[in-house]
Structures are given as C-alpha cells and as structure tokens.
Short mmCIF file of C-alpha atoms in Angstrom, two decimals:
data_model
loop_
_atom_site.label_atom_id
_atom_site.label_comp_id
_atom_site.label_asym_id
_atom_site.label_seq_id
_atom_site.Cartn_x
_atom_site.Cartn_y
_atom_site.Cartn_z
CA MET A 1 27.75 -20.40 16.34
CA PRO A 2 28.40 -20.63 12.56
CA THR A 3 25.10 -23.24 12.61
CA SER A 4 22.93 -20.59 14.26
CA MET A 5 23.94 -17.89 11.75
CA THR A 6 23.30 -20.06 8.90
CA SER A 7 19.82 -21.09 10.29
CA CYS A 8 19.12 -17.45 11.02
CA PHE A 9 19.93 -16.40 7.52
CA ILE A 10 17.90 -19.05 5.88
CA SER A 11 14.97 -18.33 8.11
CA CYS A 12 15.11 -14.68 6.81
CA LEU A 13 15.74 -15.55 3.28
CA LEU A 14 12.36 -17.99 3.62
CA LEU A 15 10.26 -15.25 5.36
CA CYS A 16 11.14 -12.59 2.80
CA LEU A 17 10.34 -14.96 -0.03
CA VAL A 18 7.08 -15.67 1.55
CA LEU A 19 6.22 -11.99 2.14
CA SER A 20 7.18 -10.95 -1.49
CA THR A 21 5.18 -14.01 -2.95
CA ASP A 22 2.16 -12.70 -0.98
CA ASN A 23 2.61 -9.41 -2.44
CA VAL A 24 2.87 -10.58 -6.17
CA VAL A 25 -0.34 -12.71 -5.49
CA LEU A 26 -2.29 -9.89 -4.20
CA ALA A 27 -1.20 -7.70 -7.10
CA ASN A 28 -2.24 -10.47 -9.58
CA GLU A 29 -5.69 -10.83 -7.86
CA ASN A 30 -6.38 -7.03 -8.09
CA GLU A 31 -5.33 -7.24 -11.68
CA VAL A 32 -7.46 -10.24 -12.49
CA GLU A 33 -10.50 -8.72 -10.66
CA SER A 34 -10.24 -5.65 -12.80
CA ILE A 35 -9.90 -7.33 -15.83
CA SER A 36 -12.53 -9.68 -15.22
CA LYS A 37 -14.93 -6.76 -14.48
CA ILE A 38 -14.04 -5.11 -17.62
CA GLY A 39 -14.54 -8.52 -19.58
CA GLN A 40 -17.99 -8.82 -17.97
CA GLY A 41 -19.23 -5.43 -19.60
CA MET A 42 -19.76 -3.89 -16.25
CA GLY A 43 -19.34 -0.45 -17.87
CA HIS A 44 -17.06 2.19 -16.26
CA ILE A 45 -14.14 1.65 -13.88
CA MET A 46 -13.26 4.07 -11.20
CA ASN A 47 -9.86 3.80 -9.49
CA ILE A 48 -9.31 5.10 -5.99
CA TYR A 49 -5.73 5.31 -4.82
CA TYR A 50 -5.57 6.23 -1.17
CA CYS A 51 -2.93 6.59 1.78
CA TYR A 52 -3.51 3.64 3.71
CA SER A 53 -1.24 4.65 6.55
CA CYS A 54 -3.29 7.95 6.84
CA GLY A 55 -6.58 5.82 7.80
CA TYR A 56 -8.25 6.57 4.27
CA ARG A 57 -9.43 2.95 4.10
CA LYS A 58 -12.69 3.79 5.78
CA VAL A 59 -13.21 6.84 3.57
CA PHE A 60 -12.70 4.80 0.35
CA GLU A 61 -15.13 2.17 1.69
CA ASP A 62 -17.77 5.01 2.44
CA TYR A 63 -17.27 6.69 -1.22
CA ALA A 64 -17.19 3.40 -2.88
CA GLY A 65 -20.44 2.47 -1.25
CA ILE A 66 -22.34 5.76 -2.13
CA ILE A 67 -20.74 5.81 -5.72
CA GLN A 68 -22.19 2.48 -6.34
CA GLN A 69 -25.62 3.03 -4.89
CA LYS A 70 -25.85 6.19 -7.42
CA TYR A 71 -24.00 4.72 -10.39
CA PRO A 72 -24.37 0.93 -10.42
CA GLU A 73 -22.87 0.69 -13.57
CA ILE A 74 -19.52 2.01 -12.24
CA SER A 75 -17.18 -0.55 -10.53
CA VAL A 76 -14.92 1.03 -7.92
CA LEU A 77 -11.60 -0.34 -7.18
CA GLY A 78 -9.28 0.69 -4.50
CA ALA A 79 -5.47 0.23 -3.78
CA ASN A 80 -2.99 1.89 -1.63
CA TYR A 81 -1.13 4.68 -3.32
CA ASP A 82 2.42 3.97 -3.28
CA PRO A 83 4.54 7.59 -3.11
CA PRO A 84 6.82 7.91 -5.74
CA GLY A 85 10.75 8.40 -5.23
CA PHE A 86 13.06 7.08 -2.50
CA ASN A 87 10.75 6.89 0.20
CA MET A 88 9.03 3.78 -1.01
CA TYR A 89 12.33 1.81 -1.38
CA LEU A 90 13.78 2.93 1.81
CA SER A 91 10.37 1.76 3.71
CA ARG A 92 10.83 -1.50 1.95
CA LEU A 93 14.56 -1.65 3.05
CA ILE A 94 13.65 -0.97 6.66
CA GLY A 95 11.08 -3.69 6.63
CA PHE A 96 13.46 -6.21 5.41
CA GLY A 97 16.22 -5.08 7.94
CA LYS A 98 13.42 -5.13 10.84
CA MET A 99 12.68 -8.85 9.79
CA ILE A 100 16.36 -9.65 9.92
CA VAL A 101 16.95 -8.07 13.15
CA ILE A 102 14.05 -9.65 14.80
CA MET A 103 15.04 -13.22 13.47
CA CYS A 104 18.59 -12.63 14.76
CA ILE A 105 17.32 -11.62 18.36
CA LEU A 106 14.95 -14.45 18.48
CA SER A 107 17.77 -17.10 17.38
CA GLY A 108 20.18 -15.22 19.63
CA VAL A 109 22.63 -14.51 17.02
CA ASN A 110 25.34 -11.91 17.71
CA ILE A 111 25.42 -9.99 14.48
CA PHE A 112 28.47 -7.96 15.65
CA ALA A 113 30.63 -10.95 15.58
CA TRP A 114 30.21 -11.10 11.83
CA LEU A 115 31.48 -7.70 11.89
CA ASN A 116 34.46 -8.51 14.03
CA LYS A 117 33.37 -5.88 16.61
CA PRO A 118 32.55 -6.34 20.36
CA GLN A 119 29.23 -6.92 21.39
CA PRO A 120 27.31 -3.62 22.78
CA SER A 121 25.35 -3.71 25.85
CA TRP A 122 22.15 -2.71 24.05
CA TRP A 123 22.45 -5.85 22.01
CA SER A 124 23.00 -8.08 25.09
CA TRP A 125 19.91 -6.36 26.66
CA CYS A 126 17.94 -7.34 23.59
CA LEU A 127 19.16 -10.89 23.56
CA GLU A 128 18.23 -11.28 27.25
CA ASN A 129 14.71 -9.57 26.74
CA LYS A 130 13.69 -10.89 23.32
CA LEU A 131 10.03 -10.59 23.34
CA TYR A 132 10.24 -7.00 24.81
CA ALA A 133 12.95 -6.07 22.19
CA CYS A 134 11.25 -7.75 19.19
CA MET A 135 7.96 -5.91 19.95
CA MET A 136 9.80 -2.42 20.25
CA MET A 137 11.76 -3.22 17.19
CA PHE A 138 8.56 -4.02 15.38
CA PHE A 139 6.38 -1.07 16.38
CA MET A 140 9.30 1.59 16.06
CA ALA A 141 10.12 0.29 12.49
CA ASN A 142 6.46 0.18 11.41
CA MET A 143 6.05 3.82 12.71
CA ILE A 144 9.08 4.88 10.48
CA GLU A 145 7.67 2.94 7.61
CA GLY A 146 4.40 4.55 7.97
CA GLN A 147 5.91 7.99 8.05
CA LEU A 148 7.84 7.40 4.94
CA VAL A 149 4.82 6.10 3.02
CA SER A 150 2.26 8.62 4.30
CA SER A 151 1.30 10.60 1.22
CA GLY A 152 -1.95 12.04 2.11
CA ALA A 153 -3.24 10.79 -1.09
CA PHE A 154 -6.84 10.10 -2.18
CA GLU A 155 -6.57 10.20 -6.00
CA ILE A 156 -9.85 9.33 -7.93
CA SER A 157 -9.99 8.73 -11.75
CA LEU A 158 -12.85 7.10 -13.96
CA ASN A 159 -11.75 5.07 -16.97
CA ASN A 160 -8.09 6.34 -16.44
CA ILE A 161 -9.36 10.11 -16.68
CA PRO A 162 -8.39 12.00 -13.45
CA LEU A 163 -11.25 13.25 -11.71
CA TRP A 164 -9.69 14.38 -8.49
CA SER A 165 -6.40 14.68 -6.81
CA LYS A 166 -6.07 15.48 -2.99
CA LEU A 167 -2.35 15.81 -3.42
CA GLU A 168 -3.29 18.78 -5.83
CA THR A 169 -6.35 20.23 -3.96
CA GLY A 170 -5.48 19.75 -0.47
CA ARG A 171 -8.82 18.11 0.44
CA ILE A 172 -11.05 15.07 -0.27
CA PRO A 173 -14.05 15.89 -2.35
CA GLN A 174 -17.54 16.23 -0.94
CA PRO A 175 -20.06 13.64 -2.35
CA PRO A 176 -22.19 16.05 -4.40
CA GLU A 177 -19.23 17.87 -5.93
CA LEU A 178 -17.87 14.28 -6.84
CA PHE A 179 -21.18 13.24 -8.31
CA GLN A 180 -21.25 16.37 -10.49
CA ILE A 181 -17.71 15.58 -11.69
CA ILE A 182 -18.81 12.14 -12.59
CA ASP A 183 -22.06 13.01 -14.39
CA ASN A 184 -20.01 15.74 -16.38
CA THR A 185 -17.36 12.87 -17.36
CA LEU A 186 -20.15 10.39 -18.31
CA GLN A 187 -21.85 13.00 -20.51
CA PHE A 188 -18.62 13.78 -22.18
CA SER A 189 -18.00 10.11 -22.90
CA LYS A 190 -21.41 9.64 -24.37
CA MET A 191 -20.87 12.61 -26.51
CA GLU A 192 -17.75 10.98 -27.98
CA MET A 193 -19.17 7.63 -28.54
CA PRO A 194 -21.09 8.33 -31.68
CA SER A 195 -18.21 10.16 -33.35
CA ASN A 196 -16.14 6.96 -32.62
CA ASN A 197 -18.67 4.78 -34.13
CA PHE A 198 -19.01 6.80 -37.05
CA GLY A 199 -14.97 6.89 -37.57
CA GLN A 200 -15.40 3.02 -37.71
#
C-alpha cells in the first residue's frame, strides 16, 4: 500500500510539473512572437484578450482576419483573458485536485486511508468503475473550472491604448465602428509623432 501511494504521489508531481512547464513555454512563445514582430518594424500591435471558455476564439479569428485585411501594418495578437481575483486561483486549484484524484483512482489508492477514515461506498464505486469515474470527474471539474473563468471578456487595445471593452459596454463592437475607432487612434498617433520628433 505505501508503495502504490508513493508512486501515485510521484506520478501526480511529474504530471503537474509537465503541465506547468507547458504553460511557461507557451507564455514565452507568445512573448517572443510579440517582441519579434515589434523588432521587425511591423508597425502597430493590436492585442485582443477574449474569454476562451465563452467560445470567443472563432470571433477573435474572424476579427483578426478582417483587421489584417484592412490594416496590413497592424499585427493582431490574441490571448485568453484571465479574470482577476480569486476565481483564477480557485480554478487552478480545482484543476490540480482533479488530476490528483484521477491519478489516485487509476492507481487504485484509497486516499481515505491517509486520513484514517473508513472508505466510503462512493469511493469504492469509483475504484471499481475507473474509466467511468475518471471521465465523470474530468468533465465535472472542467465544467466548474469553465464557469469560474468565464468572464465574457473581449478587450481590444492598440499599442497598449484601450479601444474597446466588452466588460464595460456589454457587447462586441461591429466591424465598422471598430474600424472608425482604429482610424481615429491611428490619426491621433500620427499627429503626435511630429511633436515627439521635434522634442528630440
């Protein structure tokens, strides 16, 4: 029994390490991508932070396509909007706990033995029906995680200047009104450039 508990614990630690390493690598790739585009002199950078769990990925791809057609000098970068506060930490904690429980079910470990408690009947059922229990645990935890991080955000900024916030307006902008805002922002930045050069 102690050997199986130790192997389960080591497996969970390795899995969490791999998952956290993947997140760091993806974050670094996104950072390198944005820095390389700035360094290549591609012009303006537009960032769109959207709620992935709300299904806004397709909306982001559509908007990125039409913006780059109309404004080839603008590089459009997208990322998931992480909601501020306790919800993000709680969703990560649930994800971590989900992986540990699934690993314990698959390895047949009685986690209640660690707590010196009798094994409940529902845990016995989980150990007898491992595949079904793991699938149920995975989808239920994912649903709770999705609800916790579901922000409804679609936040657009150009060169770190906020252009649109769905959290404030309650809706995603129509393409014509977004184009008008982009045009105004680009004209304003061109007006500022001579004064900055003159100051230097």
